[in-house]
PDB file of C-alpha atoms in Angstrom:
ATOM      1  CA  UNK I 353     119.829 127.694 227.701  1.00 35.00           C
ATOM      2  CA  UNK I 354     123.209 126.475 227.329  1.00 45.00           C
ATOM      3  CA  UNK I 355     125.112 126.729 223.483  1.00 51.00           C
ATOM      4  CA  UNK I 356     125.283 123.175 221.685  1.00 58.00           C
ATOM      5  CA  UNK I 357     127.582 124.416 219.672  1.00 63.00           C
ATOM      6  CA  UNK I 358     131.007 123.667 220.366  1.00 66.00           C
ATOM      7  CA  UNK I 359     135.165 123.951 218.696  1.00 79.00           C
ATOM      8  CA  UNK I 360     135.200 126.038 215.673  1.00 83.00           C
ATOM      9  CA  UNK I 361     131.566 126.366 215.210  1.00 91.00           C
ATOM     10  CA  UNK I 362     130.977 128.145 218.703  1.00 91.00           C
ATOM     11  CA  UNK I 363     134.111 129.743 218.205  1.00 92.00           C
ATOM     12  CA  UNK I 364     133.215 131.444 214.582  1.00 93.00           C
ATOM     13  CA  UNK I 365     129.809 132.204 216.836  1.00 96.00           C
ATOM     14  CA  UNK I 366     131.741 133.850 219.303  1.00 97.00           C
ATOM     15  CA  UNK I 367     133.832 135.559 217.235  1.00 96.00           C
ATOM     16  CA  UNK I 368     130.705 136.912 215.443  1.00 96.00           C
ATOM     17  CA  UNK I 369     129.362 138.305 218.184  1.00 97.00           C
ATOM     18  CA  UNK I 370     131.714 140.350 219.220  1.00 96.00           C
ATOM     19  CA  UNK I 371     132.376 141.536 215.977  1.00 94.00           C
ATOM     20  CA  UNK I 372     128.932 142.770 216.338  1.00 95.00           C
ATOM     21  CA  UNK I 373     129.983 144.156 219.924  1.00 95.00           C
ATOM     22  CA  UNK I 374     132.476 146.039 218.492  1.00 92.00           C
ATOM     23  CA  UNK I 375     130.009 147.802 215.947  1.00 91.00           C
ATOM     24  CA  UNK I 376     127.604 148.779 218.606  1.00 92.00           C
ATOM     25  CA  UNK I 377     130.236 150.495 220.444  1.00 90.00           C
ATOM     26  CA  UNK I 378     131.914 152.202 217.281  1.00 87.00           C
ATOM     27  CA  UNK I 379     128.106 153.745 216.220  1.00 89.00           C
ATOM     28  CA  UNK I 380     128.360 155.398 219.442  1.00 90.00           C
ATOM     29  CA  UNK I 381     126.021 152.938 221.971  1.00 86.00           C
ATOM     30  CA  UNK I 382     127.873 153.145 224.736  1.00 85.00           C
ATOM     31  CA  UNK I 383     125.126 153.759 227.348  1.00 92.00           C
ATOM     32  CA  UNK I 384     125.391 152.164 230.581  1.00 94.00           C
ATOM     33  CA  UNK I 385     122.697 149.277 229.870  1.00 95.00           C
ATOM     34  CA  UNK I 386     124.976 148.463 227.010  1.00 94.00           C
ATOM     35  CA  UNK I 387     128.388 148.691 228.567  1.00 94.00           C
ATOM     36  CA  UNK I 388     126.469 146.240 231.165  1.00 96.00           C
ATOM     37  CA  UNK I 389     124.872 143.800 228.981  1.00 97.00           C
ATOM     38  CA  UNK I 390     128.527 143.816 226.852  1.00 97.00           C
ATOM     39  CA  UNK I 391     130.246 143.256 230.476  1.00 97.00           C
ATOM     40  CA  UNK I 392     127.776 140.158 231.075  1.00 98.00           C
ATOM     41  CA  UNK I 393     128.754 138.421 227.400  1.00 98.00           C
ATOM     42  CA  UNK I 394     132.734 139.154 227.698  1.00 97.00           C
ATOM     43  CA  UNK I 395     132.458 137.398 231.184  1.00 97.00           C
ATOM     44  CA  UNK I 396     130.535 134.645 230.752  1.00 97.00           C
ATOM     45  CA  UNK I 397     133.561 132.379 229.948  1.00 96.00           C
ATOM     46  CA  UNK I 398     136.851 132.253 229.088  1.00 96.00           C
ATOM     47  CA  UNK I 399     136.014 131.759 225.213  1.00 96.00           C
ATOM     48  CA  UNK I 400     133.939 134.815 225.295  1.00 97.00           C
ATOM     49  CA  UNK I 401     136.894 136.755 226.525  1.00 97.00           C
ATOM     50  CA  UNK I 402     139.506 135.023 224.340  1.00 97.00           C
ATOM     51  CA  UNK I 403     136.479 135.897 221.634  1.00 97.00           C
ATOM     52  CA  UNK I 404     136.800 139.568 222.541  1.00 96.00           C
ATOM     53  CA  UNK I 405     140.662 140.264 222.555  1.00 96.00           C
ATOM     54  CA  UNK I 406     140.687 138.944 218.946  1.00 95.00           C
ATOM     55  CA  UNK I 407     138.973 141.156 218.075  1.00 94.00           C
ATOM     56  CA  UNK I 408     139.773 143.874 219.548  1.00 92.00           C
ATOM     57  CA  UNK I 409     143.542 142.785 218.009  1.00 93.00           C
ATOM     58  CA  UNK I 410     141.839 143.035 214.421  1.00 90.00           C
ATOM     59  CA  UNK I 411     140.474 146.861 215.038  1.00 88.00           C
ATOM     60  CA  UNK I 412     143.600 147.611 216.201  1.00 87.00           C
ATOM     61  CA  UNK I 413     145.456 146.125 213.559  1.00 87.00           C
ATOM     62  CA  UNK I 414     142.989 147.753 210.898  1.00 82.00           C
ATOM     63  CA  UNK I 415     143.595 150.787 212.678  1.00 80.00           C
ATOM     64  CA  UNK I 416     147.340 150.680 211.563  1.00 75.00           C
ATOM     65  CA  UNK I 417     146.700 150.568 207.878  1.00 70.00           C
ATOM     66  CA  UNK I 418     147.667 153.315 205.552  1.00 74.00           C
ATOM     67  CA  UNK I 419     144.681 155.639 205.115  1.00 71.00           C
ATOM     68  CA  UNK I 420     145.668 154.993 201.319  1.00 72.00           C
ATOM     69  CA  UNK I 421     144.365 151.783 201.267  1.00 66.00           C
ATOM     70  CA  UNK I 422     140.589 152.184 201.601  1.00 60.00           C
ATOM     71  CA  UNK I 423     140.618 155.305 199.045  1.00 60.00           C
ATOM     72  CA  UNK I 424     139.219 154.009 195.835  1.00 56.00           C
ATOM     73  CA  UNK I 425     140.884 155.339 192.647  1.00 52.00           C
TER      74      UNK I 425
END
């Protein structure tokens, strides 16, 4: 069944999601059924895809940050 969300609100779902993408992959779950499954959301439109390079920007960007800055004092 088709989304009826739509603008920002299916884009802050979308967004979401592959935020949570991201997580399963980074716990390790990278079996085949999930690289498949992952394969069918990113491809399902262009938002999902657009959804996906953001944030794969952010964990790359996050990446970059001094390994100072998430040590608590």
């Amino acid at each position: 069944m088709p989304s009826r969300r739509s603008g920002p609100d299916l884009e802050h779902a979308l967004l979401g999601e592959a935020a949570d993408w991201l997580l399963r992959f980074q716990s390790g779950d990278s079996s085949e059924r999930t690289r498949q499954d992952f394969e069918r959301w990113r491809t399902q439109s262009a938002a999902h895809s657009d959804a996906w390079r953001r944030a794969e920007t952010v964990q790359n960007t996050l990446g970059k940050l001094p390994p100072t800055l998430t040590r608590h004092t």
